[in-house]
Tab-separated table of C-alpha atoms in Angstrom:
chain	number	residue	atom	x	y	z
X	1	MET	CA	94.387	44.728	119.808
X	2	TYR	CA	90.858	43.761	118.859
X	3	ASN	CA	91.645	41.063	116.269
X	4	LYS	CA	91.154	38.111	118.626
X	5	PHE	CA	87.977	39.593	120.081
X	6	PHE	CA	86.312	39.930	116.678
X	7	GLY	CA	87.938	36.865	115.105
X	8	PHE	CA	90.173	38.694	112.605
X	9	ARG	CA	93.339	37.194	111.240
X	10	GLU	CA	94.545	40.770	110.673
X	11	LYS	CA	93.191	44.260	110.900
X	12	PRO	CA	90.629	44.704	108.099
X	13	PHE	CA	90.936	48.459	107.781
X	14	LYS	CA	94.653	49.083	107.570
X	15	LEU	CA	95.717	52.088	105.500
X	16	ALA	CA	98.440	50.151	103.671
X	17	PRO	CA	97.644	49.732	99.943
X	18	ASN	CA	97.211	45.960	100.046
X	19	PRO	CA	96.135	44.722	96.587
X	20	GLU	CA	94.344	41.790	98.224
X	21	TYR	CA	91.799	44.194	99.727
X	22	LEU	CA	91.023	46.110	96.498
X	23	PHE	CA	87.307	46.735	96.177
X	24	LEU	CA	86.285	47.171	92.560
X	25	SER	CA	83.771	49.943	92.521
X	26	LYS	CA	82.402	51.024	89.169
X	27	SER	CA	85.081	53.672	88.648
X	28	HIS	CA	87.913	51.375	89.785
X	29	GLU	CA	86.777	48.679	87.430
X	30	GLU	CA	86.658	51.118	84.521
X	31	ALA	CA	90.143	52.404	85.316
X	32	LEU	CA	91.588	48.881	85.296
X	33	ALA	CA	89.893	48.123	81.993
X	34	HIS	CA	91.353	51.290	80.443
X	35	LEU	CA	94.855	50.381	81.622
X	36	SER	CA	94.610	46.875	80.187
X	37	TYR	CA	93.350	48.242	76.878
X	38	ALA	CA	96.189	50.793	76.637
X	39	ILE	CA	98.900	48.236	77.333
X	40	TYR	CA	97.762	45.531	74.940
X	41	HIS	CA	96.959	47.939	72.129
X	42	GLY	CA	100.149	49.984	72.323
X	43	GLU	CA	98.713	53.379	73.303
X	44	GLY	CA	101.227	56.038	74.332
X	45	PHE	CA	100.189	58.103	77.343
X	46	VAL	CA	97.515	57.074	79.881
X	47	GLU	CA	96.193	59.401	82.614
X	48	ILE	CA	94.453	58.217	85.812
X	49	ILE	CA	93.023	60.948	88.031
X	50	GLY	CA	91.593	60.518	91.524
X	51	GLU	CA	91.081	62.543	94.672
X	52	VAL	CA	93.157	61.956	97.812
X	53	GLY	CA	92.355	58.570	99.385
X	54	THR	CA	90.346	57.100	96.540
X	55	GLY	CA	92.664	54.108	96.111
X	56	LYS	CA	94.991	55.140	93.287
X	57	THR	CA	98.071	53.451	94.737
X	58	THR	CA	96.183	50.230	95.477
X	59	LEU	CA	94.904	50.217	91.921
X	60	CYS	CA	98.436	50.699	90.577
X	61	ARG	CA	99.752	47.733	92.594
X	62	VAL	CA	96.904	45.483	91.514
X	63	PHE	CA	97.570	46.443	87.914
X	64	LEU	CA	101.316	45.736	88.177
X	65	GLU	CA	100.751	42.404	89.932
X	66	ASN	CA	98.478	41.222	87.155
X	67	LEU	CA	100.833	41.990	84.295
X	68	ASP	CA	102.054	38.950	82.401
X	69	GLU	CA	105.690	38.090	81.906
X	70	SER	CA	105.832	39.693	78.470
X	71	ILE	CA	105.663	43.189	79.938
X	72	GLU	CA	108.541	44.982	81.646
X	73	ALA	CA	107.430	47.673	84.075
X	74	ALA	CA	109.220	50.535	85.789
X	75	TYR	CA	107.232	51.720	88.824
X	76	ILE	CA	108.154	55.192	90.122
X	77	PHE	CA	106.379	56.174	93.341
X	78	ASN	CA	108.581	59.147	94.285
X	79	PRO	CA	108.440	61.681	91.433
X	80	LYS	CA	110.296	64.460	93.258
X	81	LEU	CA	113.128	64.171	90.763
X	82	ASP	CA	114.765	66.287	88.130
X	83	ALA	CA	115.004	65.147	84.516
X	84	LEU	CA	118.405	63.468	84.876
X	85	GLN	CA	117.401	61.655	88.038
X	86	LEU	CA	114.220	60.454	86.424
X	87	LEU	CA	116.170	58.856	83.568
X	88	LYS	CA	118.507	57.168	86.036
X	89	VAL	CA	115.549	55.753	88.037
X	90	ILE	CA	113.880	54.428	84.872
X	91	ASN	CA	117.050	52.722	83.770
X	92	ASP	CA	117.508	51.247	87.263
X	93	GLU	CA	113.959	49.852	87.215
X	94	PHE	CA	114.583	48.206	83.850
X	95	GLY	CA	118.002	46.886	84.959
X	96	ILE	CA	119.894	49.111	82.561
X	97	ASP	CA	123.203	50.850	83.209
X	98	SER	CA	122.464	54.190	84.893
X	99	THR	CA	126.024	55.324	85.644
X	100	PRO	CA	126.259	58.055	82.940
X	101	ASP	CA	125.670	61.553	84.241
X	102	ASN	CA	124.306	63.025	81.029
X	103	THR	CA	120.923	62.764	79.410
X	104	LYS	CA	122.145	61.600	75.973
X	105	ASP	CA	123.976	58.503	77.202
X	106	LEU	CA	121.114	57.505	79.485
X	107	ILE	CA	118.528	57.814	76.663
X	108	ASP	CA	120.788	55.927	74.245
X	109	ARG	CA	121.011	52.984	76.667
X	110	LEU	CA	117.281	53.078	77.223
X	111	ASN	CA	116.580	53.118	73.492
X	112	ILE	CA	118.802	50.063	72.913
X	113	PHE	CA	116.949	48.219	75.669
X	114	LEU	CA	113.522	49.081	74.240
X	115	ILE	CA	114.525	47.939	70.727
X	116	GLU	CA	115.707	44.631	72.152
X	117	GLN	CA	112.405	44.173	73.993
X	118	LYS	CA	110.473	44.934	70.842
X	119	SER	CA	112.505	42.416	68.858
X	120	ALA	CA	111.728	39.787	71.557
X	121	GLY	CA	107.990	40.577	71.375
X	122	ARG	CA	107.910	42.172	74.767
X	123	LYS	CA	106.505	45.532	75.926
X	124	ALA	CA	107.854	48.159	78.345
X	125	ILE	CA	105.832	50.564	80.456
X	126	VAL	CA	106.658	53.338	82.941
X	127	LEU	CA	104.061	53.918	85.670
X	128	ILE	CA	104.478	57.082	87.740
X	129	ASP	CA	102.378	57.451	90.912
X	130	GLU	CA	101.752	60.856	92.528
X	131	ALA	CA	102.471	62.385	89.146
X	132	GLN	CA	100.980	65.751	90.189
X	133	ASN	CA	104.376	66.374	91.872
X	134	LEU	CA	106.281	66.224	88.607
X	135	SER	CA	107.966	69.421	87.505
X	136	LEU	CA	107.428	70.937	84.068
X	137	GLU	CA	110.988	69.966	83.150
X	138	VAL	CA	110.353	66.305	83.981
X	139	LEU	CA	107.038	66.257	82.128
X	140	GLU	CA	108.756	67.644	79.074
X	141	GLN	CA	111.405	64.918	79.349
X	142	LEU	CA	108.651	62.289	79.473
X	143	ARG	CA	107.167	63.749	76.318
X	144	LEU	CA	110.529	63.346	74.594
X	145	LEU	CA	110.795	59.746	75.764
X	146	SER	CA	107.485	59.036	74.038
X	147	ASN	CA	109.281	59.814	70.758
X	148	LEU	CA	111.107	56.496	71.120
X	149	GLU	CA	109.058	54.568	68.629
X	150	THR	CA	109.063	52.573	65.460
X	151	THR	CA	107.079	53.340	62.321
X	152	GLN	CA	104.254	51.206	63.663
X	153	GLU	CA	104.032	51.690	67.425
X	154	LYS	CA	105.524	53.221	70.543
X	155	LEU	CA	108.478	51.506	72.176
X	156	LEU	CA	107.596	52.877	75.639
X	157	GLN	CA	104.166	53.402	77.184
X	158	ILE	CA	103.815	55.907	80.031
X	159	ILE	CA	101.040	55.881	82.678
X	160	LEU	CA	100.568	58.964	84.859
X	161	VAL	CA	98.539	58.531	88.051
X	162	GLY	CA	97.798	61.503	90.256
X	163	GLN	CA	95.426	63.922	91.928
X	164	PRO	CA	93.191	66.422	90.045
X	165	GLU	CA	96.074	68.906	89.947
X	166	LEU	CA	97.727	66.631	87.420
X	167	GLY	CA	94.807	67.048	85.019
X	168	GLU	CA	95.039	70.855	85.416
X	169	MET	CA	98.754	70.761	84.540
X	170	LEU	CA	98.268	68.592	81.468
X	171	SER	CA	95.464	70.772	80.167
X	172	SER	CA	97.548	73.940	80.444
X	173	HIS	CA	98.762	75.797	77.366
X	174	GLN	CA	102.391	75.271	78.315
X	175	LEU	CA	102.016	71.448	78.234
X	176	ARG	CA	99.604	71.297	75.266
X	177	GLN	CA	102.055	69.099	73.300
X	178	LEU	CA	102.043	66.483	76.045
X	179	GLY	CA	98.306	66.856	76.638
X	180	GLN	CA	97.568	65.993	73.022
X	181	ARG	CA	99.441	62.693	73.343
X	182	ILE	CA	97.236	61.413	76.176
X	183	THR	CA	94.951	58.936	74.487
X	184	ILE	CA	93.177	57.436	77.525
X	185	ASN	CA	91.937	59.326	80.518
X	186	SER	CA	90.153	57.711	83.463
X	187	GLN	CA	88.948	59.097	86.780
X	188	LEU	CA	88.423	57.456	90.168
X	189	THR	CA	85.386	58.719	92.066
X	190	PRO	CA	84.322	58.268	95.723
X	191	LEU	CA	82.044	55.373	96.555
X	192	THR	CA	78.278	55.630	96.749
X	193	PHE	CA	76.439	54.714	99.938
X	194	GLU	CA	75.703	51.241	98.596
X	195	GLU	CA	79.330	50.809	97.543
X	196	THR	CA	80.448	51.998	100.950
X	197	SER	CA	78.382	49.327	102.675
X	198	ASP	CA	79.705	46.655	100.309
X	199	TYR	CA	83.269	47.937	100.784
X	200	ILE	CA	83.052	47.505	104.586
X	201	LYS	CA	81.558	44.034	104.300
X	202	HIS	CA	84.177	43.060	101.705
X	203	ARG	CA	87.117	43.970	103.917
X	204	ILE	CA	85.629	42.324	107.016
X	205	ALA	CA	85.010	39.147	105.102
X	206	LEU	CA	88.634	39.013	103.860
X	207	ALA	CA	90.035	39.595	107.341
X	208	SER	CA	87.724	37.254	109.318
X	209	HIS	CA	88.100	33.583	110.183
X	210	ARG	CA	84.366	33.582	110.724
X	211	ALA	CA	81.473	35.978	110.230
X	212	GLY	CA	82.761	39.387	111.245
X	213	PRO	CA	81.021	41.933	113.495
X	214	PRO	CA	77.974	43.538	111.891
X	215	PHE	CA	77.728	47.272	111.313
X	216	ASP	CA	74.075	48.249	111.644
X	217	SER	CA	72.424	50.604	109.156
X	218	THR	CA	72.763	53.654	111.424
X	219	SER	CA	76.481	52.959	111.789
X	220	LEU	CA	76.925	52.579	108.015
X	221	ARG	CA	75.074	55.846	107.382
X	222	ALA	CA	77.243	57.684	109.895
X	223	ILE	CA	80.415	56.331	108.318
X	224	TYR	CA	79.304	57.352	104.853
X	225	GLU	CA	78.373	60.894	105.981
X	226	TYR	CA	81.796	61.268	107.589
X	227	SER	CA	83.842	59.768	104.726
X	228	ARG	CA	81.739	60.862	101.734
X	229	GLY	CA	82.712	57.584	100.119
X	230	VAL	CA	86.501	58.092	100.282
X	231	PRO	CA	88.000	54.658	101.030
X	232	ARG	CA	90.813	55.985	103.215
X	233	LEU	CA	88.371	57.848	105.490
X	234	ILE	CA	86.107	54.785	105.583
X	235	ASN	CA	89.033	52.746	106.896
X	236	ILE	CA	89.836	55.313	109.575
X	237	ALA	CA	86.240	55.524	110.817
X	238	CYS	CA	85.715	51.738	110.847
X	239	ASP	CA	88.954	51.098	112.685
X	240	ARG	CA	88.009	53.607	115.408
X	241	ALA	CA	84.489	52.173	115.675
X	242	LEU	CA	85.881	48.645	116.128
X	243	LEU	CA	88.189	49.923	118.863
X	244	ASN	CA	85.345	51.635	120.700
X	245	ALA	CA	83.190	48.509	120.446
X	246	PHE	CA	86.014	46.420	121.813
X	247	SER	CA	86.483	48.775	124.767
X	248	ARG	CA	82.741	48.352	125.559
X	249	ASN	CA	82.901	44.597	125.080
X	250	SER	CA	80.321	44.883	122.308
X	251	PHE	CA	80.497	42.540	119.290
X	252	LYS	CA	77.924	44.595	117.382
X	253	ILE	CA	78.901	47.957	115.962
X	254	THR	CA	75.956	50.224	116.732
X	255	GLY	CA	75.243	53.712	115.524
X	256	ALA	CA	75.981	55.174	118.959
X	257	ILE	CA	79.387	53.540	119.087
X	258	THR	CA	80.229	54.694	115.577
X	259	LYS	CA	79.076	58.277	116.132
X	260	GLU	CA	81.133	58.485	119.293
X	261	ALA	CA	84.174	57.235	117.350
X	262	ILE	CA	83.586	59.785	114.566
X	263	ASP	CA	83.182	62.585	117.127
X	264	GLU	CA	86.580	61.674	118.512
X	265	LEU	CA	88.035	62.004	115.008
X	266	ILE	CA	86.356	65.335	114.312
X	267	GLN	CA	86.720	67.204	117.602
X	268	PRO	CA	90.522	67.514	117.711
X	269	LYS	CA	90.533	68.934	114.198
X	270	THR	CA	87.716	71.346	115.033
X	271	LYS	CA	89.529	72.632	118.141
X	272	PHE	CA	92.771	73.035	116.249
X	273	THR	CA	91.031	74.819	113.391
X	274	SER	CA	89.156	77.178	115.733
X	275	ARG	CA	92.390	78.105	117.466
X	276	GLN	CA	94.052	78.799	114.150
X	277	GLN	CA	91.130	81.008	113.130
X	278	GLN	CA	91.246	82.877	116.462
X	279	MET	CA	94.961	83.614	116.296
X	280	PRO	CA	94.641	86.561	113.857
X	281	VAL	CA	91.897	88.008	116.087
X	282	TYR	CA	94.124	87.795	119.143
X	283	ILE	CA	97.012	89.407	117.289
X	284	THR	CA	94.825	92.215	115.911
X	285	THR	CA	93.337	92.917	119.339
X	286	ALA	CA	96.780	93.055	120.921
X	287	VAL	CA	98.060	95.477	118.276
X	288	ILE	CA	95.040	97.777	118.598
X	289	GLY	CA	95.323	97.699	122.389
X	290	ALA	CA	99.031	98.647	122.203
X	291	VAL	CA	98.290	101.514	119.802
X	292	LEU	CA	95.462	102.871	121.958
X	293	THR	CA	97.609	102.612	125.107
X	294	GLY	CA	100.446	104.500	123.403
X	295	ALA	CA	98.050	107.190	122.179
X	296	LEU	CA	96.478	107.675	125.615
X	297	PHE	CA	99.901	107.841	127.243
X	298	TYR	CA	101.016	110.431	124.706
X	299	LEU	CA	97.884	112.576	125.271
X	300	TYR	CA	98.259	112.306	129.047
X	301	SER	CA	101.915	113.337	128.937
X	302	SER	CA	101.163	116.243	126.602
X	303	ASN	CA	98.342	117.444	128.852
X	304	ASN	CA	100.591	117.335	131.919
X	305	ALA	CA	103.286	119.241	130.081
X	306	ILE	CA	100.787	121.940	129.048
X	307	GLN	CA	99.421	122.245	132.559
X	308	SER	CA	102.916	122.441	134.035
X	309	ALA	CA	103.907	125.165	131.567
X	310	THR	CA	100.699	127.083	132.272
X	311	SER	CA	101.306	126.846	136.031
X	312	ARG	CA	104.835	128.205	135.722
X	313	THR	CA	103.510	131.000	133.502
X	314	ASN	CA	100.903	131.992	136.106
X	315	LEU	CA	103.548	132.021	138.861
X	316	LEU	CA	105.881	134.276	136.887
X	317	PRO	CA	103.689	136.356	134.685
X	318	GLY	CA	106.278	139.040	134.250
X	319	VAL	CA	108.772	136.556	132.726
X	320	SER	CA	106.552	134.588	130.366
X	321	ARG	CA	104.111	137.240	129.270
X	322	GLN	CA	106.499	140.196	129.330
X	323	PRO	CA	103.773	142.588	130.471
X	324	ALA	CA	103.998	146.256	130.020
X	325	VAL	CA	105.230	148.045	133.171
X	326	THR	CA	103.800	151.255	134.461
X	327	ARG	CA	105.768	153.292	136.946
X	328	VAL	CA	103.702	155.058	139.523
X	329	GLN	CA	105.221	157.771	141.684
X	330	ALA	CA	104.313	157.249	145.313
X	331	ASN	CA	102.831	160.117	147.251
X	332	THR	CA	104.002	158.857	150.594
X	333	GLY	CA	107.530	159.974	150.346
X	334	PRO	CA	110.071	161.544	148.088
X	335	ALA	CA	112.186	158.452	147.812
X	336	ALA	CA	109.580	155.827	147.020
X	337	SER	CA	108.214	154.594	143.690
X	338	VAL	CA	106.614	151.342	142.531
X	339	ILE	CA	106.316	149.402	139.333
X	340	GLN	CA	102.965	147.833	138.402
X	341	PRO	CA	102.800	145.068	135.815
X	342	GLU	CA	99.779	144.976	133.570
X	343	THR	CA	98.948	141.322	133.922
X	344	GLY	CA	95.653	141.318	132.145
X	345	LEU	CA	93.974	139.528	135.082
X	346	GLY	CA	90.822	140.632	136.861
X	347	ASP	CA	91.134	142.739	139.995
X	348	LYS	CA	89.802	140.022	142.297
X	349	GLN	CA	92.002	137.308	140.827
X	350	GLU	CA	95.022	139.591	140.986
X	351	GLU	CA	94.419	140.368	144.648
X	352	GLN	CA	94.120	136.662	145.496
X	353	GLN	CA	97.314	135.866	143.632
X	354	ALA	CA	99.199	138.666	145.365
X	355	ALA	CA	97.965	137.644	148.803
X	356	SER	CA	98.961	134.049	148.162
X	357	GLU	CA	102.413	134.969	147.012
X	358	ASN	CA	102.979	137.309	149.955
X	359	GLN	CA	101.863	134.684	152.471
X	360	GLU	CA	103.844	131.743	151.054
X	361	GLN	CA	107.026	133.503	150.040
X	362	ASN	CA	106.955	136.753	152.051
X	363	ILE	CA	109.346	138.271	149.510
X	364	THR	CA	109.176	140.748	146.739
X	365	VAL	CA	109.707	139.231	143.273
X	366	LEU	CA	111.587	141.581	141.039
X	367	LEU	CA	111.902	141.688	137.310
X	368	PRO	CA	115.477	141.028	136.041
X	369	ASP	CA	115.857	144.618	134.789
X	370	GLU	CA	114.568	145.993	138.096
X	371	LYS	CA	117.010	143.805	140.064
X	372	LYS	CA	119.881	145.174	138.069
X	373	ALA	CA	118.649	148.778	138.468
X	374	MET	CA	118.219	148.347	142.201
X	375	ALA	CA	121.710	146.895	142.608
X	376	GLN	CA	123.219	149.797	140.697
X	377	SER	CA	121.225	152.248	142.797
X	378	LEU	CA	122.355	150.635	146.043
X	379	TYR	CA	126.041	150.984	145.171
X	380	SER	CA	126.050	154.244	143.276
X	381	GLU	CA	123.315	156.373	144.882
X	382	PRO	CA	122.743	155.222	148.428
X	383	GLU	CA	121.083	158.540	149.335
X	384	GLU	CA	118.433	158.253	146.666
X	385	SER	CA	115.322	156.157	146.535
X	386	VAL	CA	115.178	152.912	144.597
X	387	GLU	CA	112.199	151.764	142.605
X	388	THR	CA	111.015	148.292	143.542
X	389	ALA	CA	109.058	145.930	141.191
X	390	VAL	CA	106.061	144.394	142.882
X	391	LEU	CA	104.595	141.434	140.920
X	392	SER	CA	101.120	141.378	142.335
X	393	GLY	CA	97.755	141.957	140.789
X	394	SER	CA	96.577	144.648	143.249
X	395	ASN	CA	95.812	148.235	142.344
X	396	VAL	CA	99.229	149.775	142.882
X	397	ALA	CA	98.089	153.323	142.293
X	398	GLU	CA	95.652	153.174	145.188
X	399	GLU	CA	97.615	151.001	147.683
X	400	THR	CA	101.214	152.000	147.014
X	401	SER	CA	102.133	152.573	150.641
X	402	ALA	CA	100.687	149.174	151.730
X	403	SER	CA	102.019	146.876	148.980
X	404	SER	CA	105.388	148.354	147.983
X	405	TYR	CA	108.774	147.855	149.485
X	406	VAL	CA	110.651	151.138	149.697
X	407	LEU	CA	114.254	151.595	150.559
X	408	ASP	CA	114.549	154.479	153.006
X	409	LYS	CA	117.546	156.717	152.684
X	410	ASP	CA	118.268	156.354	156.385
X	411	THR	CA	118.534	152.522	156.081
X	412	ASP	CA	121.823	151.005	156.914
X	413	LEU	CA	123.357	150.365	153.483
X	414	ASP	CA	125.655	147.581	154.523
X	415	ASN	CA	122.903	145.454	156.020
X	416	GLU	CA	120.525	146.176	153.166
X	417	THR	CA	123.171	145.372	150.571
X	418	GLU	CA	124.030	142.087	152.257
X	419	GLN	CA	120.331	141.101	152.367
X	420	PHE	CA	119.755	142.086	148.756
X	421	LEU	CA	122.763	140.144	147.507
X	422	ARG	CA	121.601	137.093	149.429
X	423	PHE	CA	118.189	137.531	147.801
X	424	LEU	CA	119.705	137.747	144.327
X	425	LYS	CA	121.583	134.463	144.898
């Protein structure tokens, strides 16, 4: 998009591992020197360690492109293989028959090939990129392949390139046999600020038909602080800065333009990270809220149930409390008697409850036993008086004539019986 505007023949900060754009920092130069030494002096295992984005793959491709014709190389960039698959891939890379499906036949064919190369004065190497993804089984198989040797030197040299996790694996107790066979170990480090500035200028010069756009010192400092000297992050920041400058029709890459570009790179990640961090808080809050709501609902329901039970108990004290009953003989007539329940309530409260019941219901509430006794009395002894249960809190002994219902012996029994039976229903 911006190539023509800045005079580039191609984008200078592509992420593809183009060997042409390799910038030899101090650590990259040392790694290449170690690889060359290991190959030409017949060393067995070589280990190259580097953080993500430090240019390991680019270094591998530069190394392979600069090998002379006397060296056969098998480059494996996808190490997610089992031991059998690894042997098949190695044989394929060397042009050897890989049709057998057993380890022995594959190794035998590989051994014959290596002996022929040795007799012709040639060398063979296996370079495995992203080697931190190798399983323990595959690493052990590689150790066994290193046993293919003559009395004087190794027939196969193996180079492992990977992230720091590879170094941790090789230094473990389980892989100590393989770890002891690593004779050369090199590490790629991030660029310094000076190297970062030179790296940017190097790539612009390679991609430009003429002098490329200048990055001022503020811009270079912002790029270094963002990338911490990791080449991949440098490429990303520079590419975004060039795009922002192009959109502003600015040939010079200023600090303001670069900082704006870096902010655009950082903000989406920050928002995504903050949302991820807030998710557990939202979930915890929702769970606590649900638990509290359930607890409050339970307490509210229990309280209503208790109040309802208490209310029913107060309305029918004779049924729920089973109070003792005192029979008081009325002095107003020979055929009248009353039953007073001992409710345990105060005199004033009992009077209010009795008045309320008499006004609302205007009936006499009888205990079950008293209902039965009254019914028997009505049918068997119509001439005699029947004792009536009065469930009120008044002083029955003093107000018997006013608060009791008495069945007079002269009352018409048929009408009274009919009314009583209707009441019982």
